[in-house]
Coordinates of C-alpha atoms in Angstrom, one line a residue:
M1 CA -45.0 160.8 -111.0
Y2 CA -47.6 158.8 -109.0
D3 CA -49.4 156.7 -111.7
M4 CA -53.0 156.4 -110.6
T5 CA -53.8 154.5 -113.9
K6 CA -52.2 151.4 -112.3
H7 CA -55.3 151.3 -110.1
F8 CA -58.1 152.4 -112.5
A9 CA -58.2 152.6 -116.2
T10 CA -60.8 152.0 -119.0
R11 CA -58.2 150.4 -121.3
L12 CA -57.7 147.0 -119.8
R13 CA -54.2 146.6 -121.2
R14 CA -53.0 149.4 -118.9
L15 CA -54.7 147.9 -115.8
T16 CA -53.2 145.9 -113.0
T17 CA -55.9 144.7 -110.5
P18 CA -55.4 142.4 -107.5
Q19 CA -57.2 139.1 -107.9
G20 CA -59.2 139.9 -104.8
E21 CA -60.9 142.7 -106.7
P22 CA -62.9 142.7 -109.9
I23 CA -61.3 144.3 -113.0
P24 CA -63.1 147.6 -113.4
G25 CA -65.6 147.5 -116.3
S26 CA -65.5 143.7 -116.5
T27 CA -68.3 141.2 -115.7
Q28 CA -66.2 139.3 -113.1
V29 CA -68.0 137.8 -110.1
P30 CA -66.6 136.5 -106.7
N31 CA -65.6 132.9 -106.7
S32 CA -65.8 130.5 -103.7
A33 CA -62.3 131.4 -102.5
G34 CA -62.7 135.1 -102.2
G35 CA -61.1 136.1 -105.5
F36 CA -62.8 137.3 -108.7
A37 CA -63.2 135.4 -112.0
W38 CA -65.6 135.3 -114.9
A39 CA -68.8 133.3 -114.6
V40 CA -68.8 130.6 -117.3
D41 CA -72.0 130.6 -119.4
K42 CA -74.6 128.0 -118.6
W43 CA -73.7 125.7 -121.4
T44 CA -70.0 125.6 -120.4
R45 CA -71.1 124.8 -116.8
F46 CA -73.5 122.2 -118.2
D47 CA -70.6 120.4 -119.9
R48 CA -68.5 120.6 -116.7
F49 CA -71.4 119.0 -114.8
L50 CA -71.8 116.3 -117.4
V51 CA -68.1 115.4 -117.5
L52 CA -67.1 116.1 -113.9
G53 CA -70.2 115.6 -111.8
T54 CA -70.5 116.9 -108.3
E55 CA -69.9 113.8 -106.1
G56 CA -67.9 114.8 -103.0
G57 CA -68.1 118.6 -103.7
T58 CA -64.9 120.6 -103.8
F59 CA -62.6 122.1 -101.3
Y60 CA -64.6 125.3 -101.1
I61 CA -68.2 124.1 -101.6
G62 CA -70.0 121.0 -100.4
E63 CA -71.6 118.3 -102.5
R64 CA -75.2 119.4 -101.8
P65 CA -74.9 123.1 -102.7
L66 CA -72.7 122.3 -105.7
T67 CA -75.3 119.8 -107.0
Q68 CA -78.0 122.3 -106.5
E69 CA -76.1 125.0 -108.3
N70 CA -75.5 122.7 -111.3
A71 CA -79.1 121.4 -111.3
R72 CA -80.4 125.0 -111.5
C73 CA -78.1 125.5 -114.4
V74 CA -79.5 122.4 -116.1
V75 CA -83.1 123.8 -115.6
E76 CA -82.0 127.0 -117.4
C77 CA -80.5 124.9 -120.3
L78 CA -83.7 122.8 -120.5
A79 CA -85.8 126.0 -120.8
E80 CA -83.6 127.4 -123.5
D81 CA -83.0 124.2 -125.6
G82 CA -84.1 120.9 -124.2
A83 CA -83.2 119.0 -127.3
R84 CA -79.6 120.2 -127.0
V85 CA -79.5 119.0 -123.4
V86 CA -80.5 115.5 -124.4
R87 CA -78.2 115.4 -127.5
R88 CA -75.2 116.5 -125.4
A89 CA -75.9 114.0 -122.6
V90 CA -76.1 111.2 -125.2
E91 CA -73.0 112.4 -127.0
I92 CA -70.8 112.5 -123.9
S93 CA -72.2 109.2 -122.6
E94 CA -71.8 107.3 -125.8
A95 CA -68.3 108.5 -126.4
G96 CA -67.2 107.6 -122.8
R97 CA -65.8 111.0 -122.3
A98 CA -66.8 111.2 -118.6
A99 CA -65.3 109.2 -115.8
K100 CA -68.8 108.2 -114.6
N101 CA -72.2 107.9 -116.4
D102 CA -74.2 109.1 -113.5
P103 CA -74.4 112.8 -114.5
A104 CA -75.7 111.8 -118.0
L105 CA -78.4 109.6 -116.4
F106 CA -79.3 112.4 -113.9
L107 CA -79.7 114.9 -116.7
L108 CA -81.8 112.5 -118.7
A109 CA -84.0 112.0 -115.7
M110 CA -84.4 115.8 -115.3
A111 CA -85.2 116.2 -119.0
A112 CA -87.8 113.4 -118.8
G113 CA -89.5 115.3 -116.0
A114 CA -88.7 119.0 -116.2
G115 CA -88.6 119.5 -119.9
D116 CA -91.4 120.4 -122.4
A117 CA -93.3 117.6 -124.2
N118 CA -90.7 117.3 -127.0
T119 CA -87.8 117.2 -124.6
R120 CA -89.5 114.6 -122.4
A121 CA -90.1 112.4 -125.5
L122 CA -86.5 112.7 -126.6
A123 CA -85.1 112.0 -123.1
L124 CA -87.3 108.8 -122.8
A125 CA -86.3 107.6 -126.3
A126 CA -82.6 108.1 -125.4
L127 CA -82.9 105.9 -122.3
P128 CA -81.5 102.6 -123.8
T129 CA -78.6 104.6 -125.4
V130 CA -77.4 106.2 -122.1
A131 CA -78.6 103.4 -119.7
R132 CA -76.5 100.6 -121.3
T133 CA -76.4 98.3 -118.3
G134 CA -78.8 97.1 -115.7
T135 CA -77.0 99.3 -113.1
H136 CA -77.5 102.3 -115.3
L137 CA -81.2 101.6 -115.5
F138 CA -81.5 101.3 -111.8
H139 CA -79.6 104.6 -111.3
W140 CA -82.0 106.3 -113.7
L141 CA -85.1 104.9 -112.0
Q142 CA -83.8 106.3 -108.7
Y143 CA -83.2 109.7 -110.3
V144 CA -86.4 110.0 -112.4
E145 CA -88.8 109.5 -109.4
A146 CA -87.4 112.9 -108.1
F147 CA -88.8 114.6 -111.2
R148 CA -92.0 112.8 -112.3
G149 CA -94.2 109.8 -111.6
W150 CA -94.6 106.4 -113.4
G151 CA -96.8 107.7 -116.2
R152 CA -97.2 106.1 -119.6
G153 CA -94.0 107.6 -120.9
V154 CA -91.8 106.1 -118.2
R155 CA -93.5 102.7 -118.4
T156 CA -93.0 102.6 -122.2
A157 CA -89.4 103.7 -122.0
V158 CA -88.5 101.1 -119.3
G159 CA -90.4 98.5 -121.3
R160 CA -88.4 99.3 -124.4
W161 CA -85.2 98.9 -122.4
Y162 CA -86.2 95.2 -121.9
T163 CA -88.1 94.3 -125.1
R164 CA -85.6 95.7 -127.6
K165 CA -82.7 93.6 -126.3
A166 CA -81.9 90.3 -127.8
P167 CA -82.7 87.4 -125.3
A168 CA -79.0 86.5 -124.9
D169 CA -78.1 90.1 -124.1
L170 CA -81.1 90.5 -121.7
A171 CA -80.2 87.3 -119.9
Y172 CA -76.6 88.7 -119.5
Q173 CA -77.9 92.0 -118.0
M174 CA -80.3 90.2 -115.6
L175 CA -77.5 87.9 -114.3
K176 CA -74.7 90.4 -114.1
Y177 CA -76.7 93.5 -112.8
Q178 CA -79.3 92.1 -110.5
G179 CA -80.0 95.1 -108.3
R180 CA -78.8 98.6 -107.2
D181 CA -80.1 101.6 -105.4
G182 CA -83.0 99.6 -103.9
W183 CA -84.2 98.6 -107.4
S184 CA -84.2 95.2 -109.1
H185 CA -85.4 93.9 -112.5
R186 CA -88.4 92.5 -110.6
D187 CA -89.3 96.0 -109.5
A188 CA -88.9 97.5 -112.9
L189 CA -90.8 94.9 -114.8
R190 CA -93.7 94.9 -112.3
L191 CA -94.1 98.6 -112.7
A192 CA -93.5 98.8 -116.5
H193 CA -95.7 95.8 -117.5
P194 CA -93.9 95.3 -120.8
K195 CA -95.5 92.8 -123.3
A196 CA -93.0 90.1 -124.1
P197 CA -92.2 90.1 -127.8
S198 CA -91.1 86.5 -127.8
V199 CA -91.2 83.3 -125.8
A200 CA -87.6 83.9 -124.7
H201 CA -88.4 87.3 -123.4
D202 CA -91.4 85.9 -121.5
L203 CA -89.2 83.3 -119.8
L204 CA -86.7 85.9 -118.8
F205 CA -89.4 88.2 -117.4
R206 CA -90.6 85.2 -115.4
F207 CA -87.1 84.5 -114.2
A208 CA -86.7 88.1 -113.0
V209 CA -90.0 88.2 -111.2
K210 CA -90.4 84.7 -109.9
G211 CA -86.9 83.2 -110.1
W212 CA -85.9 79.9 -111.7
E213 CA -89.2 78.3 -110.5
G214 CA -91.1 80.8 -112.6
V215 CA -89.2 79.6 -115.7
M216 CA -89.9 76.0 -115.0
E217 CA -93.7 76.7 -114.9
R218 CA -93.6 77.0 -118.6
K219 CA -93.7 73.7 -120.5
G220 CA -90.6 73.2 -122.6
A221 CA -88.8 76.0 -121.0
R222 CA -85.6 73.9 -120.8
D223 CA -85.6 73.7 -124.6
V224 CA -84.7 77.4 -124.9
E225 CA -80.9 77.4 -125.5
F226 CA -80.0 80.7 -124.0
L227 CA -81.5 79.7 -120.7
E228 CA -78.6 77.3 -120.2
R229 CA -76.5 80.2 -119.0
V230 CA -79.2 81.1 -116.5
E231 CA -79.3 77.5 -115.3
A232 CA -75.5 77.3 -115.1
V233 CA -75.4 80.3 -112.8
Q234 CA -78.0 78.7 -110.5
S235 CA -75.8 75.5 -110.3
L236 CA -72.5 77.2 -109.4
R237 CA -73.2 77.1 -105.7
Q238 CA -72.9 73.3 -105.6
M239 CA -69.7 73.2 -107.6
T240 CA -66.0 72.8 -106.8
P241 CA -63.7 75.5 -108.0
G242 CA -62.5 73.3 -110.9
E243 CA -66.0 72.5 -111.9
A244 CA -67.1 76.1 -111.7
A245 CA -64.1 77.2 -113.8
R246 CA -65.2 74.8 -116.6
V247 CA -68.8 76.2 -116.5
I248 CA -67.5 79.8 -116.4
R249 CA -65.5 79.2 -119.7
I250 CA -68.4 77.4 -121.4
Y251 CA -71.0 80.1 -120.7
K252 CA -68.6 83.1 -120.5
L253 CA -69.8 84.1 -117.0
T254 CA -68.7 87.3 -115.3
R255 CA -67.5 87.9 -111.7
E256 CA -70.9 89.1 -110.6
M257 CA -72.5 85.8 -111.5
V258 CA -70.1 83.8 -109.4
P259 CA -70.7 83.1 -105.7
T260 CA -68.3 84.9 -103.4
P261 CA -66.7 81.8 -101.9
L262 CA -65.4 80.7 -105.3
L263 CA -63.7 84.0 -105.9
T264 CA -60.8 83.1 -103.6
H265 CA -59.5 80.5 -106.0
A266 CA -57.0 81.3 -108.8
V267 CA -58.5 78.7 -111.1
V268 CA -61.8 80.5 -111.0
W269 CA -60.2 83.9 -111.8
E270 CA -58.2 82.3 -114.7
A271 CA -61.5 81.2 -116.2
L272 CA -63.1 84.6 -115.7
L273 CA -60.1 86.3 -117.3
D274 CA -60.8 84.6 -120.7
A275 CA -63.8 86.8 -121.4
M276 CA -63.5 89.5 -118.7
P277 CA -64.6 93.0 -119.9
L278 CA -61.8 95.6 -119.8
G279 CA -63.5 97.6 -117.1
A280 CA -63.7 94.6 -114.8
L281 CA -60.1 93.7 -115.7
V282 CA -58.9 97.1 -114.5
R283 CA -60.9 96.9 -111.3
N284 CA -59.6 93.4 -110.3
F285 CA -55.8 93.6 -110.8
G286 CA -55.3 93.5 -107.0
V287 CA -57.5 90.5 -106.3
M288 CA -56.0 88.5 -109.2
S289 CA -52.5 89.1 -107.8
K290 CA -53.7 88.4 -104.3
V291 CA -55.0 84.9 -105.3
G292 CA -51.8 84.1 -107.1
L293 CA -53.0 84.3 -110.7
L294 CA -51.4 87.6 -111.8
V295 CA -47.7 87.0 -111.2
P296 CA -44.5 87.8 -113.2
A297 CA -44.0 85.8 -116.4
S298 CA -47.4 84.2 -116.1
D299 CA -49.8 83.6 -119.0
A300 CA -52.3 85.8 -117.1
A301 CA -49.8 88.7 -117.0
R302 CA -49.1 88.4 -120.7
T303 CA -52.9 88.4 -121.5
V304 CA -53.5 91.5 -119.4
V305 CA -50.6 93.4 -121.0
A306 CA -51.8 92.5 -124.5
R307 CA -55.3 93.6 -123.8
L308 CA -54.2 96.9 -122.3
G309 CA -52.2 97.7 -125.4
D310 CA -55.3 97.6 -127.7
R311 CA -56.4 101.2 -128.3
T312 CA -59.5 100.1 -130.2
A313 CA -60.7 97.8 -127.4
I314 CA -60.1 100.5 -124.8
R315 CA -62.1 103.1 -126.7
R316 CA -64.9 100.5 -127.5
A317 CA -65.1 99.6 -123.8
R318 CA -65.4 103.3 -122.9
L319 CA -62.5 102.8 -120.5
H320 CA -61.9 106.3 -119.0
P321 CA -58.3 107.3 -118.3
L322 CA -59.2 108.3 -114.8
A323 CA -60.4 104.8 -114.1
L324 CA -57.0 103.6 -115.3
L325 CA -55.2 106.2 -113.2
A326 CA -57.1 105.2 -110.1
A327 CA -56.3 101.5 -110.8
L328 CA -52.7 102.3 -111.4
K329 CA -52.4 104.2 -108.1
T330 CA -54.0 101.4 -106.2
Y331 CA -52.3 98.5 -107.8
A332 CA -48.8 99.9 -107.8
Q333 CA -48.9 100.6 -104.1
G334 CA -49.6 96.9 -103.4
H335 CA -52.7 97.3 -101.2
G336 CA -56.2 98.5 -101.4
M337 CA -57.5 101.8 -100.1
R338 CA -59.9 100.0 -97.8
G339 CA -59.5 96.7 -96.0
D340 CA -56.3 94.7 -95.5
G341 CA -55.9 93.2 -98.9
K342 CA -52.2 93.1 -100.0
W343 CA -50.4 91.9 -103.2
S344 CA -47.1 92.1 -105.0
P345 CA -47.6 94.3 -108.2
V346 CA -46.4 92.8 -111.5
P347 CA -44.1 95.5 -113.1
Q348 CA -45.1 94.6 -116.6
V349 CA -48.8 95.1 -115.7
V350 CA -48.1 98.5 -114.0
D351 CA -46.3 99.6 -117.2
A352 CA -49.2 98.4 -119.3
V353 CA -51.7 100.3 -117.3
D354 CA -49.5 103.4 -117.6
G355 CA -49.5 103.0 -121.4
A356 CA -53.2 102.4 -121.5
F357 CA -53.8 105.7 -119.8
Y358 CA -52.4 107.6 -122.8
L359 CA -54.3 105.3 -125.3
A360 CA -57.6 106.2 -123.6
F361 CA -57.4 109.8 -124.8
E362 CA -58.3 110.8 -128.3
N363 CA -55.3 111.2 -130.6
A364 CA -53.9 114.7 -130.4
P365 CA -51.4 115.8 -133.0
S366 CA -48.4 117.9 -132.1
T367 CA -48.9 121.6 -132.9
G368 CA -45.2 122.3 -132.9
K369 CA -45.9 125.2 -130.5
R370 CA -44.0 126.3 -127.4
V371 CA -46.3 125.2 -124.6
M372 CA -46.1 126.1 -120.9
L373 CA -48.1 123.7 -118.7
A374 CA -48.9 125.1 -115.2
L375 CA -50.5 122.9 -112.5
D376 CA -52.5 124.2 -109.7
V377 CA -51.4 122.1 -106.7
S378 CA -52.9 124.4 -104.0
G379 CA -54.9 123.2 -101.0
S380 CA -58.2 123.3 -102.9
M381 CA -56.8 120.9 -105.5
V382 CA -56.3 118.2 -102.8
A383 CA -60.1 117.7 -103.0
P384 CA -60.9 114.3 -104.5
V385 CA -61.9 113.9 -108.1
H386 CA -65.7 113.6 -108.2
G387 CA -66.6 110.0 -107.7
L388 CA -63.0 108.9 -107.1
P389 CA -62.3 109.6 -103.4
F390 CA -58.8 108.2 -103.4
L391 CA -57.5 110.3 -106.3
S392 CA -57.0 114.1 -105.8
C393 CA -57.5 116.7 -108.5
R394 CA -53.9 117.7 -108.2
E395 CA -52.7 114.1 -109.0
A396 CA -55.1 113.7 -111.8
S397 CA -54.3 117.0 -113.4
A398 CA -50.6 116.2 -113.4
A399 CA -51.3 113.0 -115.2
M400 CA -53.6 114.7 -117.7
A401 CA -51.1 117.4 -118.4
L402 CA -48.6 114.6 -119.4
V403 CA -50.9 113.7 -122.3
T404 CA -50.4 117.1 -123.9
A405 CA -46.7 117.1 -122.9
A406 CA -46.3 113.7 -124.7
T407 CA -47.3 115.2 -128.0
E408 CA -45.7 118.6 -127.6
P409 CA -41.8 118.3 -127.5
Q410 CA -41.4 122.0 -126.8
H411 CA -43.0 122.1 -123.3
R412 CA -42.2 123.5 -119.9
F413 CA -43.8 122.3 -116.7
V414 CA -44.4 124.5 -113.6
A415 CA -46.5 124.2 -110.5
F416 CA -48.1 126.9 -108.3
T417 CA -46.4 126.3 -104.9
N418 CA -44.8 128.2 -102.0
G419 CA -41.4 127.6 -103.5
S420 CA -40.7 129.7 -106.6
Y421 CA -38.6 131.7 -108.9
P422 CA -37.2 135.0 -107.5
S423 CA -40.5 136.9 -108.0
L424 CA -42.1 135.1 -105.0
H425 CA -44.6 137.3 -103.3
S426 CA -47.0 136.9 -100.4
A427 CA -50.8 137.4 -100.3
H428 CA -53.3 136.8 -97.6
G429 CA -50.5 135.3 -95.5
F430 CA -49.6 132.7 -98.1
N431 CA -46.5 132.6 -100.2
S432 CA -47.4 132.3 -103.9
G433 CA -45.0 131.3 -106.5
L434 CA -44.0 128.9 -109.2
S435 CA -41.7 125.9 -109.0
P436 CA -40.2 124.1 -112.0
L437 CA -41.8 120.7 -112.2
V438 CA -39.4 118.1 -113.3
I439 CA -41.7 115.4 -114.7
S440 CA -41.8 113.8 -118.0
P441 CA -44.1 111.6 -120.1
R442 CA -41.3 109.1 -120.0
Q443 CA -41.9 108.7 -116.3
R444 CA -44.4 106.2 -115.0
L445 CA -47.7 107.9 -113.9
D446 CA -47.5 106.5 -110.4
D447 CA -44.1 108.2 -110.0
V448 CA -45.6 111.4 -111.3
V449 CA -48.5 111.2 -108.8
T450 CA -46.0 110.7 -106.0
I451 CA -43.9 113.7 -107.0
T452 CA -47.0 115.9 -107.4
S453 CA -48.4 114.9 -104.1
A454 CA -45.2 115.9 -102.3
L455 CA -45.3 119.5 -103.6
K456 CA -45.7 122.2 -101.0
F457 CA -48.9 124.2 -101.1
G458 CA -49.0 127.9 -101.9
G459 CA -51.6 130.5 -102.5
T460 CA -53.0 130.1 -106.0
D461 CA -51.9 132.9 -108.4
C462 CA -52.8 131.7 -111.9
A463 CA -51.2 134.9 -113.4
L464 CA -47.7 133.7 -112.5
P465 CA -47.1 131.6 -115.6
M466 CA -47.4 134.7 -117.8
V467 CA -45.7 137.0 -115.2
E468 CA -42.7 134.7 -114.9
A469 CA -42.5 134.0 -118.6
L470 CA -42.3 137.7 -119.3
K471 CA -39.7 138.3 -116.5
H472 CA -37.4 135.5 -117.8
R473 CA -38.2 136.3 -121.5
W474 CA -39.5 132.7 -122.1
E475 CA -41.0 132.4 -125.5
V476 CA -44.4 130.7 -125.1
D477 CA -47.2 130.3 -127.7
V478 CA -49.7 128.5 -125.5
F479 CA -50.2 128.7 -121.7
V480 CA -52.2 125.7 -120.4
I481 CA -53.3 126.1 -116.8
Y482 CA -55.0 123.2 -114.9
T483 CA -57.0 124.7 -112.1
D484 CA -60.3 124.9 -110.2
S485 CA -60.3 128.6 -111.0
E486 CA -60.6 129.4 -107.2
T487 CA -57.7 131.8 -107.6
W488 CA -57.3 134.8 -105.3
A489 CA -53.6 135.4 -104.3
G490 CA -52.2 137.5 -107.1
T491 CA -51.6 141.2 -107.6
I492 CA -52.7 141.0 -111.3
H493 CA -55.4 139.0 -113.0
P494 CA -54.3 136.2 -115.4
A495 CA -56.1 137.8 -118.3
Q496 CA -54.3 141.1 -117.7
A497 CA -50.9 139.3 -117.3
L498 CA -51.5 137.5 -120.7
R499 CA -52.3 140.8 -122.5
E500 CA -49.2 142.3 -121.0
Y501 CA -47.1 139.3 -122.1
R502 CA -48.4 139.5 -125.7
E503 CA -47.7 143.3 -125.9
R504 CA -44.2 143.2 -124.5
M505 CA -43.0 139.9 -126.0
G506 CA -44.7 140.5 -129.4
I507 CA -46.1 136.9 -129.3
P508 CA -49.8 136.4 -129.9
A509 CA -49.9 133.9 -127.0
K510 CA -53.0 131.9 -126.1
L511 CA -54.4 130.7 -122.8
V512 CA -56.2 127.4 -122.2
V513 CA -57.8 127.0 -118.8
V514 CA -58.6 123.4 -118.0
G515 CA -61.4 123.4 -115.4
M516 CA -61.0 120.7 -112.8
A517 CA -64.2 121.3 -110.9
S518 CA -67.9 121.7 -111.9
N519 CA -68.1 125.2 -110.5
G520 CA -69.2 128.3 -112.4
F521 CA -65.9 130.1 -112.7
S522 CA -63.1 130.6 -115.1
I523 CA -60.0 132.8 -115.2
A524 CA -60.3 133.0 -119.0
D525 CA -61.8 136.2 -120.4
P526 CA -64.8 135.1 -122.5
H527 CA -64.4 138.2 -124.6
D528 CA -60.8 137.3 -125.7
A529 CA -60.7 134.9 -128.7
G530 CA -57.2 133.9 -127.5
M531 CA -58.5 132.4 -124.3
L532 CA -60.3 129.1 -124.1
D533 CA -62.1 127.3 -121.2
V534 CA -62.2 123.5 -121.5
V535 CA -63.4 120.7 -119.2
G536 CA -60.8 118.7 -117.3
F537 CA -60.9 114.9 -117.3
D538 CA -62.7 114.9 -120.7
T539 CA -61.0 112.4 -123.0
A540 CA -61.4 115.0 -125.8
T541 CA -59.6 117.8 -124.0
P542 CA -56.0 117.1 -125.3
Q543 CA -57.4 117.1 -128.9
V544 CA -59.2 120.4 -128.2
I545 CA -56.1 122.0 -126.8
A546 CA -54.1 120.9 -129.8
E547 CA -56.6 122.3 -132.2
F548 CA -56.9 125.6 -130.4
G549 CA -53.1 125.9 -130.1
A550 CA -52.6 125.3 -133.8
N551 CA -55.5 127.5 -135.0
G552 CA -54.7 130.9 -136.4
D553 CA -51.3 130.2 -138.0

């Protein structure tokens, strides 16, 4: 009998539809690769934008149209619930769940200009919370001018950013973050016209606008204790490296406060290391090794290893795991991505960065479930992680999957490649299949990145984990697929394959789709409670996967 129901049926469990066609009766839409998937709702896409950003675009869509698409989504969210937009931006930013703070600042600027009166007030009030540094403030100033002018609300918000900081903290911000995006503290203060709440604030405002000479205009200015740090920074240019190191320790100065010629000396970096913020520490492994400070068995190496093992400090510093992964990839290879700087990596430091990567995620308990982790390593996943041009999505997704694998002892790793199990098939001229991925949380992340980068591309068929699991009778409770959802190569949609797996295996299996790009698509059926769409590179994602996998026992 010729079974026509294979091609059209109203009961979806009977249906097999190629991914290049929509499932009949569904709400699927075309994705950017020519396949069909579900459009995520605007709040899901809002979260993706907030965590992933759009810098650099993706393999299938450029930065400009991707940003425009996401911005239009934000406008819709603002119209529906502006207060929710502001709350979510503050929540993600404060928790350090995104690799970069720029999307939160951009959303806050949009809310300050495009929202209703209440939303605008909430967004402006949240400015000091989201714009925690001078650089953040300058980014926001650049963004906000695209949505509104310098009215009373903006002047008041910027003024509060300065006046509500303690003098010592404000001096630190002015010295460390002097300018960005064409903005400086001088520009911001001259436009905001804040009223100084104390003599100390007045002196700092004068310093920002007129320089050290402006401070000296005030009688008795040198009697203000916190200004000693400002004066110390001014005097570094005339000091020898040894003298500068002593001043750096006394006043806890940062790298940005030190003249560039002094930064070629190990004694200066040794002094900076004493109070160096964790974020700066991670960014400067290479230069500290290059100048001879960070070497095997050194006190500096022991200090770095100890600090990277402090989970509380990592979370407090909002040190994102992707920043650690990028630092690990760069440092372990012994040379920078740009320029000709070279160094000899310290093995203990490389291991410490590897461990810190796992610590940067929220604690995720083991569910005790049988988990199958499937990585999309197709051509589209070679696109760089937004904001991290030297780290691809396929590399970052492999490292991220290891976080779940580390807590789930019953796991199986596979990757979508052109090598596969016997069910290999061809679509659109590309071979599409699965390959077992022999990686383990016990391996160092830089090794995993190397292994993943060497995998051969294939057409992306995100149904294959369920298809192969059914064929080989693998018992799986939770399928976790890391993908950009630009899937097109299969003869059956992932949602259909999951339903068939459940029916024939008698296992109420679940599907978690970890979205690795801020596009508007998902292979997870939003009408199926056993499928979940989550945002990739969010520090909370392993915890969410664990809770979803365990729920329903």
